CSV table of C-alpha atoms and ligand atoms in Angstrom, one decimal:
chain,number,residue,atom,x,y,z
A,31,MET,CA,124.4,111.6,111.4
A,32,THR,CA,123.3,114.8,113.2
A,33,PHE,CA,120.7,117.6,112.3
A,34,ALA,CA,124.1,119.8,112.3
A,35,ASP,CA,125.4,117.6,109.3
A,36,LEU,CA,122.4,118.6,107.5
A,37,GLY,CA,123.5,122.4,107.0
A,38,LEU,CA,120.4,123.7,109.2
A,39,SER,CA,121.2,127.2,110.7
A,40,ASP,CA,121.8,127.7,114.4
A,41,GLN,CA,118.4,128.6,115.4
A,42,LEU,CA,116.9,126.0,113.7
A,43,LEU,CA,119.3,123.3,115.4
A,44,ARG,CA,118.3,125.2,118.7
A,45,ALA,CA,114.3,124.6,117.8
A,46,VAL,CA,115.1,121.0,116.8
A,47,GLU,CA,116.9,120.3,119.9
A,48,ALA,CA,114.1,121.8,121.9
A,49,ALA,CA,111.6,119.7,120.2
A,50,GLY,CA,113.7,116.7,121.6
A,51,TYR,CA,114.9,115.0,118.6
A,52,THR,CA,118.4,114.0,118.6
A,53,GLU,CA,118.9,112.6,115.2
A,54,PRO,CA,117.1,113.1,111.6
A,55,THR,CA,114.9,110.3,110.6
A,56,PRO,CA,115.8,108.7,106.9
A,57,ILE,CA,113.5,111.0,105.2
A,58,GLN,CA,115.0,114.1,107.0
A,59,ALA,CA,118.5,112.9,106.4
A,60,GLN,CA,117.7,112.5,102.6
A,61,ALA,CA,115.3,115.3,101.9
A,62,ILE,CA,116.8,118.4,103.8
A,63,PRO,CA,119.9,118.7,101.7
A,64,GLN,CA,117.9,118.3,98.5
A,65,VAL,CA,115.4,121.1,99.5
A,66,HIS,CA,118.5,123.2,100.7
A,67,MET,CA,120.0,123.2,97.2
A,68,MET,CA,116.6,124.3,96.0
A,69,LYS,CA,115.9,121.0,93.8
A,70,ASP,CA,112.6,119.6,93.2
A,71,LEU,CA,111.8,116.7,94.9
A,72,ILE,CA,109.5,113.6,94.9
A,73,ALA,CA,109.4,111.8,98.3
A,74,VAL,CA,107.5,108.5,98.8
A,75,ALA,CA,106.5,108.5,102.4
A,76,GLN,CA,104.1,108.4,104.9
A,77,THR,CA,102.9,110.5,107.8
A,78,GLY,CA,104.7,109.0,111.1
A,79,THR,CA,108.3,109.2,109.1
A,80,GLY,CA,109.1,112.5,110.4
A,81,LYS,CA,108.3,113.8,106.7
A,82,THR,CA,106.5,117.1,107.8
A,83,ALA,CA,109.8,118.5,109.3
A,84,SER,CA,111.9,117.3,106.4
A,85,PHE,CA,110.0,120.1,104.4
A,86,VAL,CA,109.4,122.5,107.1
A,87,LEU,CA,112.8,122.7,108.5
A,88,PRO,CA,114.7,123.7,105.4
A,89,MET,CA,111.7,125.9,104.2
A,90,ILE,CA,112.3,127.8,107.3
A,91,ASP,CA,116.0,128.7,106.4
A,92,ILE,CA,115.1,129.2,103.0
A,93,LEU,CA,112.2,131.8,103.7
A,94,SER,CA,114.4,133.6,106.3
A,95,HIS,CA,116.0,135.4,103.5
A,96,GLY,CA,113.6,137.8,101.8
A,97,ARG,CA,110.7,140.0,102.3
A,98,ARG,CA,107.2,139.4,102.3
A,99,ARG,CA,104.6,141.2,100.4
A,100,ALA,CA,100.8,141.8,100.8
A,101,ARG,CA,98.5,139.2,99.1
A,102,MET,CA,101.8,137.6,97.5
A,103,PRO,CA,102.6,134.6,99.9
A,104,ARG,CA,106.3,133.5,99.1
A,105,SER,CA,105.6,129.9,99.5
A,106,LEU,CA,102.8,127.4,99.4
A,107,ILE,CA,102.0,124.2,101.4
A,108,LEU,CA,98.8,122.1,100.0
A,109,GLU,CA,97.2,119.7,102.3
A,110,PRO,CA,94.0,117.5,101.8
A,111,THR,CA,92.3,117.9,105.0
A,112,ARG,CA,92.0,121.0,107.6
A,113,GLU,CA,93.4,118.9,110.2
A,114,LEU,CA,96.6,118.0,108.6
A,115,ALA,CA,97.0,121.8,107.5
A,116,MET,CA,96.5,122.7,110.9
A,117,GLN,CA,99.0,120.3,112.0
A,118,VAL,CA,101.6,121.6,109.3
A,119,ALA,CA,100.9,125.0,110.7
A,120,GLU,CA,101.8,123.8,114.3
A,121,ASN,CA,105.0,122.3,113.0
A,122,PHE,CA,106.0,125.6,111.6
A,123,GLU,CA,105.4,127.4,114.9
A,124,LYS,CA,107.4,124.8,116.9
A,125,TYR,CA,110.3,125.0,114.4
A,126,GLY,CA,110.1,128.7,113.4
A,127,LYS,CA,109.9,130.0,117.0
A,128,ASN,CA,113.6,131.4,116.6
A,129,HIS,CA,112.5,133.3,113.2
A,130,ASP,CA,110.2,136.0,112.2
A,131,LEU,CA,108.2,134.3,109.8
A,132,LYS,CA,104.5,134.9,109.4
A,133,LEU,CA,102.1,132.1,108.1
A,134,ALA,CA,98.3,132.1,107.0
A,135,LEU,CA,96.3,129.2,107.4
A,136,LEU,CA,93.5,128.9,104.6
A,137,ILE,CA,91.0,126.1,105.7
A,138,GLY,CA,87.5,125.6,104.8
A,139,GLY,CA,84.7,125.5,107.4
A,140,VAL,CA,86.1,128.6,109.1
A,141,GLN,CA,85.4,132.4,108.7
A,142,MET,CA,87.3,133.9,105.7
A,143,GLY,CA,87.6,137.4,107.3
A,144,ASP,CA,90.9,136.7,109.3
A,145,GLN,CA,92.5,134.6,106.4
A,146,VAL,CA,91.9,137.6,104.2
A,147,LYS,CA,93.6,140.1,106.4
A,148,ALA,CA,96.4,137.9,107.3
A,149,LEU,CA,96.9,137.4,103.3
A,150,ASP,CA,96.6,141.4,102.9
A,151,GLU,CA,99.2,141.8,105.4
A,152,GLY,CA,101.7,139.5,103.7
A,153,VAL,CA,102.7,136.2,104.6
A,154,ASP,CA,105.7,134.0,104.0
A,155,VAL,CA,103.9,130.7,104.5
A,156,LEU,CA,100.3,129.9,103.1
A,157,ILE,CA,99.2,126.4,104.2
A,158,ALA,CA,95.9,125.5,102.4
A,159,THR,CA,93.4,123.2,101.3
A,160,PRO,CA,92.7,123.3,97.7
A,161,GLY,CA,89.1,124.1,98.0
A,162,ARG,CA,89.6,127.2,100.1
A,163,LEU,CA,92.7,128.4,98.0
A,164,MET,CA,90.8,128.2,95.1
A,165,ASP,CA,88.0,130.0,96.6
A,166,LEU,CA,89.9,133.0,97.7
A,167,PHE,CA,92.0,132.9,94.6
A,168,GLU,CA,88.9,133.2,92.4
A,169,ARG,CA,87.4,136.4,94.6
A,170,GLY,CA,90.9,137.7,93.6
A,171,LYS,CA,92.2,137.9,97.4
A,172,ILE,CA,95.3,136.1,96.4
A,173,LEU,CA,98.2,136.4,93.8
A,174,LEU,CA,100.4,133.2,93.2
A,175,THR,CA,102.9,134.9,91.1
A,176,GLY,CA,105.5,135.5,94.1
A,177,CYS,CA,105.2,132.1,95.3
A,178,GLU,CA,108.7,130.5,94.8
A,179,LEU,CA,108.2,127.1,96.7
A,180,LEU,CA,105.3,124.8,96.3
A,181,VAL,CA,104.8,121.6,98.8
A,182,ILE,CA,102.0,119.2,97.7
A,183,ASP,CA,101.7,116.9,100.7
A,184,GLU,CA,99.9,113.5,100.7
A,185,ALA,CA,99.5,113.8,97.0
A,186,ASP,CA,98.0,110.3,96.9
A,187,ARG,CA,95.0,111.4,99.3
A,188,MET,CA,94.5,114.6,97.0
A,189,LEU,CA,93.9,112.1,94.2
A,190,ASP,CA,91.4,110.1,96.1
A,191,MET,CA,89.7,113.2,97.4
A,192,GLY,CA,89.4,114.6,93.7
A,193,PHE,CA,91.7,117.5,94.1
A,194,ILE,CA,93.9,116.9,91.1
A,195,PRO,CA,92.5,119.4,88.7
A,196,ASP,CA,92.9,122.0,91.4
A,197,ILE,CA,96.3,121.4,92.0
A,198,GLU,CA,96.8,121.4,88.4
A,199,PHE,CA,95.1,124.7,88.0
A,200,ILE,CA,97.0,126.1,91.2
A,201,CYS,CA,100.7,125.0,89.7
A,202,GLU,CA,99.6,126.9,86.7
A,203,LYS,CA,99.4,130.0,88.6
A,204,LEU,CA,102.6,129.7,90.2
A,205,PRO,CA,105.8,130.9,88.7
A,206,GLY,CA,107.4,128.3,86.2
A,207,THR,CA,110.9,128.8,88.3
A,208,ARG,CA,109.4,127.9,91.6
A,209,GLN,CA,110.7,124.7,93.5
A,210,THR,CA,108.1,122.1,93.9
A,211,LEU,CA,108.3,119.2,96.6
A,212,LEU,CA,105.7,116.3,96.2
A,213,PHE,CA,105.3,114.1,99.1
A,214,SER,CA,102.9,110.9,98.8
A,215,ALA,CA,102.5,107.7,100.6
A,216,THR,CA,102.1,105.8,97.1
A,217,MET,CA,102.7,106.7,93.6
A,218,PRO,CA,99.6,105.8,91.5
A,219,GLY,CA,100.0,106.9,87.7
A,220,PRO,CA,98.0,110.0,87.8
A,221,ILE,CA,100.5,111.3,90.6
A,222,LYS,CA,103.5,110.2,88.5
A,223,LYS,CA,101.8,112.3,85.5
A,224,LEU,CA,101.4,115.2,87.9
A,225,ALA,CA,105.3,115.1,89.1
A,226,ASP,CA,106.1,114.9,85.6
A,227,ARG,CA,104.2,117.9,84.5
A,228,PHE,CA,105.1,120.1,87.2
A,229,LEU,CA,108.5,119.1,88.4
A,230,SER,CA,111.7,119.7,86.9
A,231,ASN,CA,114.5,117.4,87.2
A,232,PRO,CA,113.1,116.1,90.6
A,233,LYS,CA,115.2,114.0,93.0
A,234,TYR,CA,113.5,110.8,94.1
A,235,ILE,CA,113.4,109.7,97.5
A,236,GLU,CA,111.6,106.4,99.0
A,237,VAL,CA,111.4,105.5,102.7
A,238,ALA,CA,110.0,102.4,104.4
A,239,ARG,CA,106.3,102.4,105.2
A,240,PRO,CA,106.4,103.1,108.9
A,241,ALA,CA,103.4,100.9,109.8
A,242,THR,CA,104.4,97.9,107.9
A,243,ALA,CA,108.1,98.3,109.4
A,244,ASN,CA,107.0,99.8,112.8
A,245,VAL,CA,107.7,96.8,115.4
A,246,ASN,CA,106.4,99.1,118.3
A,247,ILE,CA,102.6,98.3,117.1
A,248,THR,CA,101.2,95.0,118.0
A,249,GLN,CA,98.5,94.2,115.8
A,250,PHE,CA,95.4,91.8,115.9
A,251,LYS,CA,92.4,90.8,114.1
A,252,VAL,CA,89.5,89.9,116.0
A,253,PRO,CA,86.9,87.5,114.4
A,254,VAL,CA,83.5,88.9,115.4
A,255,THR,CA,80.0,89.0,114.1
A,256,THR,CA,78.6,92.2,113.3
A,257,ARG,CA,76.1,92.0,116.3
A,258,ARG,CA,78.9,91.5,118.7
A,259,LYS,CA,81.0,94.2,117.6
A,260,ARG,CA,79.9,96.7,119.9
A,261,ASP,CA,80.0,94.4,123.1
A,262,THR,CA,83.3,93.1,121.8
A,263,LEU,CA,84.7,96.6,121.9
A,264,ARG,CA,83.5,97.4,125.3
A,265,GLN,CA,85.3,94.2,126.5
A,266,LEU,CA,88.5,95.0,125.0
A,267,LEU,CA,88.3,98.6,126.4
A,268,ARG,CA,88.0,97.0,129.8
A,269,SER,CA,90.5,94.3,129.6
A,270,GLU,CA,93.2,96.4,127.8
A,271,ASP,CA,95.2,99.0,129.5
A,272,VAL,CA,93.6,101.9,127.2
A,273,GLN,CA,95.1,105.1,128.2
A,274,THR,CA,94.1,106.9,125.0
A,275,GLY,CA,92.3,105.0,122.0
A,276,ILE,CA,91.2,106.1,118.5
A,277,ILE,CA,88.2,104.0,117.5
A,278,PHE,CA,87.9,103.8,113.6
A,279,ALA,CA,84.9,103.2,111.9
A,280,ASN,CA,83.8,103.1,108.4
A,281,ARG,CA,80.7,105.2,108.4
A,282,LYS,CA,79.7,108.5,109.8
A,283,THR,CA,76.4,107.0,111.3
A,284,THR,CA,78.3,104.5,113.0
A,285,VAL,CA,80.8,106.9,114.6
A,286,ARG,CA,77.9,109.0,115.8
A,287,GLU,CA,75.9,106.1,117.3
A,288,LEU,CA,78.9,104.4,118.7
A,289,ASN,CA,80.1,107.4,120.3
A,290,LYS,CA,76.6,108.0,121.9
A,291,SER,CA,76.5,104.6,123.5
A,292,LEU,CA,80.0,104.6,124.8
A,293,ARG,CA,79.2,107.9,126.6
A,294,ARG,CA,75.9,106.1,127.7
A,295,ASP,CA,78.1,103.4,129.4
A,296,GLY,CA,80.3,105.8,130.9
A,297,PHE,CA,83.3,105.9,128.9
A,298,ALA,CA,85.0,109.3,128.3
A,299,SER,CA,84.6,109.5,124.4
A,300,GLY,CA,84.2,111.9,121.8
A,301,GLU,CA,83.8,111.9,117.9
A,302,ILE,CA,85.1,113.4,115.0
A,303,HIS,CA,83.7,113.1,111.3
A,304,GLY,CA,83.3,114.5,108.1
A,305,ASP,CA,79.7,115.8,108.9
A,306,MET,CA,81.0,118.2,112.1
A,307,ASP,CA,81.8,121.7,111.4
A,308,GLN,CA,85.1,122.8,111.8
A,309,PRO,CA,84.9,124.4,115.3
A,310,SER,CA,83.3,121.2,116.5
A,311,ARG,CA,86.2,119.0,115.1
A,312,MET,CA,88.6,121.4,116.4
A,313,ALA,CA,87.0,121.4,119.9
A,314,GLU,CA,86.7,117.4,119.9
A,315,LEU,CA,90.3,117.1,119.0
A,316,ASP,CA,91.4,119.7,121.6
A,317,LEU,CA,89.6,117.7,124.5
A,318,PHE,CA,91.2,114.5,123.2
A,319,LYS,CA,94.7,116.1,123.1
A,320,ARG,CA,94.0,117.3,126.6
A,321,GLY,CA,93.2,114.3,128.2
A,322,LYS,CA,89.5,115.4,128.9
A,323,ILE,CA,88.6,112.4,126.9
A,324,ASN,CA,90.4,109.6,126.4
A,325,LEU,CA,88.6,107.7,123.5
A,326,LEU,CA,88.1,109.4,120.1
A,327,VAL,CA,85.7,107.5,117.7
A,328,ALA,CA,86.5,108.7,114.2
A,329,SER,CA,86.0,108.4,110.3
A,330,ASP,CA,89.0,108.4,108.0
A,331,VAL,CA,88.4,111.5,106.5
A,332,ALA,CA,88.8,113.3,109.9
A,333,ALA,CA,91.5,111.3,111.3
A,334,ARG,CA,94.4,110.7,108.7
A,335,GLY,CA,97.5,111.9,109.5
A,336,LEU,CA,96.6,113.3,113.0
A,337,ASP,CA,99.9,113.1,115.2
A,338,ILE,CA,98.6,112.8,118.7
A,339,LYS,CA,101.2,111.8,121.4
A,340,GLY,CA,100.6,108.8,123.5
A,341,VAL,CA,97.8,106.8,121.6
A,342,SER,CA,97.9,103.6,123.3
A,343,HIS,CA,95.4,101.8,121.2
A,344,VAL,CA,93.7,101.8,117.8
A,345,PHE,CA,90.6,99.8,117.4
A,346,ASN,CA,89.1,99.2,113.9
A,347,PHE,CA,85.5,98.8,114.4
A,348,ASP,CA,85.3,98.1,111.0
A,349,THR,CA,88.1,96.8,108.5
A,350,PRO,CA,88.7,99.7,106.5
A,351,TRP,CA,87.5,99.3,103.0
A,352,HIS,CA,90.7,100.7,101.3
A,353,PRO,CA,93.6,99.1,102.5
A,354,ASP,CA,96.0,102.1,102.7
A,355,ASP,CA,93.4,103.4,105.2
A,356,TYR,CA,94.6,100.4,107.6
A,357,VAL,CA,98.0,101.7,107.7
A,358,HIS,CA,97.0,105.2,108.3
A,359,ARG,CA,94.8,104.3,111.1
A,360,ILE,CA,97.0,101.7,112.9
A,361,GLY,CA,99.9,104.6,112.3
A,362,ARG,CA,98.2,106.8,114.9
A,363,THR,CA,99.6,104.7,117.8
A,364,GLY,CA,103.1,103.3,118.3
A,365,ARG,CA,104.4,106.7,117.6
A,366,ALA,CA,107.9,108.5,118.3
A,367,GLY,CA,109.3,105.1,119.8
A,368,ALA,CA,106.3,104.4,122.0
A,369,LYS,CA,104.6,101.0,121.9
A,370,GLY,CA,100.9,100.6,120.6
A,371,ARG,CA,98.3,98.2,120.2
A,372,ALA,CA,95.9,97.8,116.9
A,373,PHE,CA,92.8,95.4,117.0
A,374,THR,CA,90.7,95.1,113.9
A,375,PHE,CA,87.3,93.7,114.0
A,376,VAL,CA,86.5,91.5,111.5
A,377,ALA,CA,82.7,90.0,110.8
A,378,ASP,CA,81.7,88.3,107.6
A,379,GLU,CA,81.5,91.7,105.7
A,380,ASP,CA,84.9,92.5,106.3
A,381,ALA,CA,86.5,89.7,105.0
A,382,GLU,CA,87.5,91.0,101.6
A,383,ALA,CA,88.8,94.0,103.3
A,384,ILE,CA,90.8,92.0,105.7
A,385,ALA,CA,92.4,90.1,102.8
A,386,ASN,CA,93.2,93.2,100.9
A,387,VAL,CA,95.1,94.7,104.0
A,388,GLU,CA,97.0,91.6,104.5
A,389,LYS,CA,98.1,91.8,100.9
A,390,LEU,CA,99.2,95.1,101.1
A,391,THR,CA,101.1,95.0,104.3
A,392,GLY,CA,102.8,91.4,103.1
A,393,MET,CA,101.8,90.0,106.7
A,394,GLN,CA,99.0,87.6,108.2
A,395,ILE,CA,98.0,89.4,111.3
A,396,PRO,CA,97.4,87.2,114.3
A,397,VAL,CA,93.9,86.4,115.5
A,398,TYR,CA,93.4,87.8,119.1
A,399,ALA,CA,91.4,85.0,120.9
A,400,LEU,CA,88.7,86.6,122.9
A,401,GLU,CA,87.9,84.9,126.4
A,402,ASP,CA,84.3,83.7,126.7
A,403,ALA,CA,83.5,85.3,123.2
A,404,GLU,CA,80.2,83.5,123.2
A,405,ALA,CA,79.3,84.4,126.6
A,406,ILE,CA,79.1,88.3,125.9
A,407,PRO,CA,75.7,89.2,125.7
A,408,ALA,CA,74.9,90.9,122.5
A,409,ILE,CA,73.0,94.2,123.9
A,410,ASP,CA,72.2,97.4,121.9
A,411,GLN,CA,71.7,95.1,118.9
A,412,GLU,CA,70.0,97.9,116.8
A,413,ILE,CA,73.3,99.8,116.9
A,414,ALA,CA,75.7,96.8,116.5
A,415,ALA,CA,73.8,95.9,113.4
A,416,PRO,CA,72.6,99.2,112.1
A,417,LYS,CA,70.0,99.4,109.5
A,418,GLN,CA,71.4,100.0,106.0
A,419,ARG,CA,70.9,103.7,105.4
A,420,VAL,CA,71.7,105.1,102.2
A,421,GLU,CA,73.4,108.4,102.7
A,422,ARG,CA,73.9,109.8,99.1
A,423,THR,CA,71.6,110.4,96.4
A,424,ALA,CA,73.8,109.7,93.4
A,425,PRO,CA,72.9,106.7,91.3
A,426,ALA,CA,74.9,103.8,92.1
A,427,GLU,CA,75.9,103.6,88.7
A,428,GLN,CA,77.2,106.8,88.6
A,429,SER,CA,79.3,106.2,91.8
A,430,ARG,CA,81.0,103.1,90.3
A,431,ARG,CA,82.2,105.1,87.4
A,432,SER,CA,83.5,107.7,89.4
A,433,GLU,CA,85.6,105.2,91.8
A,434,PRO,CA,89.4,105.9,91.1
A,435,ARG,CA,90.4,102.2,91.4
A,436,GLY,CA,88.2,100.6,89.2
A,437,ARG,CA,86.8,98.5,92.0
A,438,ARG,CA,83.1,98.2,92.2
A,439,LEU,CA,81.6,99.8,95.5
A,440,ARG,CA,79.6,98.1,97.9
A,441,GLU,CA,76.1,99.4,98.2
A,442,ASP,CA,76.6,101.5,101.3
A,443,GLU,CA,80.0,102.5,100.7
A,444,PRO,CA,80.7,106.1,99.9
A,445,ARG,CA,82.5,107.2,96.8
A,446,ARG,CA,85.9,108.7,97.7
A,447,ALA,CA,84.8,111.8,96.0
A,448,ASP,CA,81.9,111.9,98.5
A,449,LEU,CA,84.4,112.2,101.2
A,450,ARG,CA,85.9,115.5,100.1
A,451,GLU,CA,85.3,118.2,102.5
A,452,ASP,CA,87.2,121.0,101.3
A,453,ARG,CA,86.1,121.7,97.8
A,454,PRO,CA,83.7,124.6,97.3
A,455,ALA,CA,80.5,123.2,95.8
A,456,ARG,CA,80.6,124.2,92.3
A,457,PRO,CA,78.5,122.7,89.5
A,458,LEU,CA,80.6,120.8,87.4
A,459,GLU,CA,79.5,122.9,84.3
A,460,GLU,CA,81.0,125.9,85.7
A,461,ARG,CA,84.5,124.4,85.5
A,462,GLU,CA,86.3,124.9,82.2
A,463,PRO,CA,87.3,121.6,80.7
A,464,ARG,CA,91.4,121.8,80.4
A,465,ARG,CA,93.4,119.7,77.8
A,466,ARG,CA,96.2,118.2,79.5
A,467,GLU,CA,99.3,116.8,78.2
A,468,TYR,CA,100.6,113.8,80.2
A,469,PRO,CA,103.5,111.3,79.5
A,470,VAL,CA,102.7,107.7,78.6
A,471,GLU,CA,104.8,106.0,80.8
A,472,PRO,CA,106.8,107.6,83.7
A,473,PRO,CA,109.7,105.7,85.3
A,474,SER,CA,108.7,104.1,88.5
A,475,ALA,CA,112.0,102.8,90.0
A,476,PRO,CA,113.5,104.7,92.9
A,477,GLY,CA,116.5,106.7,92.5
A,478,GLU,CA,117.3,109.6,90.5
A,479,TRP,CA,114.3,110.7,88.3
A,480,ASN,CA,115.3,112.7,85.5
A,481,GLY,CA,112.3,114.4,84.4
A,482,PRO,CA,109.6,113.8,81.8
A,483,VAL,CA,109.9,110.9,79.2
A,484,PRO,CA,109.3,111.2,75.7
A,485,GLY,CA,105.9,110.2,74.4
A,486,PHE,CA,102.8,112.3,75.3
A,487,LEU,CA,99.4,111.6,75.2
A,488,ALA,CA,96.7,114.2,75.3
A,489,VAL,CA,93.8,113.7,77.7
A,490,SER,CA,91.1,115.6,79.2
A,491,ALA,CA,91.3,116.4,82.8
A,492,LEU,CA,87.7,117.0,83.4
B,533,AMP,P1,105.2,113.2,110.5
B,533,AMP,O1,105.8,112.0,109.7
B,533,AMP,O2,105.8,114.7,110.1
B,533,AMP,O3,103.9,113.1,110.8
B,533,AMP,O4,106.0,113.3,112.0
B,533,AMP,C1,105.7,111.9,112.8
B,533,AMP,C2,106.2,112.5,114.5
B,533,AMP,O5,107.5,112.3,114.5
B,533,AMP,C3,106.0,113.5,114.9
B,533,AMP,O6,105.2,113.5,116.2
B,533,AMP,C4,107.1,114.6,114.8
B,533,AMP,O7,107.1,115.3,116.2
B,533,AMP,C5,108.2,113.3,115.3
B,533,AMP,N1,109.3,113.6,114.7
B,533,AMP,C6,109.8,114.2,113.4
B,533,AMP,N2,111.0,114.3,113.4
B,533,AMP,C7,111.7,113.6,114.4
B,533,AMP,C8,112.9,113.3,114.9
B,533,AMP,N3,114.0,113.5,114.1
B,533,AMP,N4,113.2,112.6,116.1
B,533,AMP,C9,112.1,112.1,116.5
B,533,AMP,N5,110.7,112.4,116.3
B,533,AMP,C10,110.7,112.9,115.4
């Protein structure tokens, strides 16, 4: 199949060719015709499958007809993080270069002035994180009544970050006749309910997880003690041919300290995590993308979905607490047909997490035998085994209650909700409780999804 078979316009075909794509990925082959036909869509697909182009390309064709109006965006794309929002904007610019479309990026952490000005001038595409969008909406700077196309991207990530009430609120403000596309790596119950409530007779598409199916990524787990993690990392960085590598850690303090120590040792490294302001995050990413630094120490919240060409290695300094994050982390390498290597450090404290990863991915990750593991001197012990610091003030019991998956949190593990960065800090009591109607059991099998099922249960969203 070719892109021309999908009915894209000539201008788009030229842009796709310039991007170097010769044939559509499975998600693109399935989704593009549906979007063109103005159908609602549920697509179960992860980053790395080419899913961004699967909605951006047909949207450009759809939006090329029509006129923009001040403060009334014609389409809206919701993204869970600022980095993902920026990435989608870059995709729009790349594929839309032969079209006269205006886009505005509404993300937290940057000045609102320019964003408001762009809205005032009229935009075809608004790409936003829910928090900043809600903020501008509540200030009366934006009207959603002219928005005929909505994309909810990374819906399960939105759920993890506590954005679902905001998304419901936003959906209610859009015209009922709009077209809605929902993308999610997994389909947990609350996302099915969201889809049932806000999508109309959607087409259901599911494509394979790229990481589990991606034979281009060679995966290893590295048994190590907590004390030796830093030395083991240094050893691997020297013995492996690391052109560019991302080193993931579970805690922001680990990210900061690890980067500091790598720099002290002469490595060209940078850091990215949720405590940094947006300009610093963008600056670090830029250095990494331009090859000024070749190692990026990252937390999950800042790094999910990042599409950086030529990442040869991923190191999981800690095994991620949530197995989905493993798939996302290692998916930063082995992209676009390139080969990649992923090393996951497993200390005693990581044992449960790695078991969950292997269960999710359905594979036993081979053990990487380090030469002379015992001979590596354990220097910098203080940072290798950081003192347990409690970074949040919420009582542990309260944190456990709000954990979405019903799993007990470790003492030092942040709540998923604490990882949110883009929601405005609004006290809970300012939010009006809204009663929701949810279906009891939405269908879950792949194939055509024929809308809501009977049998409704009234629950309160907040
Ligand atoms: P995404 O899943 O949207 O994050 O895309 C993953 C990567 O695949 C990005 O680097 C895209 O530029 C690339 N990509 C998207 N579509 C294609 C295609 N048809 N052929 C090759 N690469 C693609």
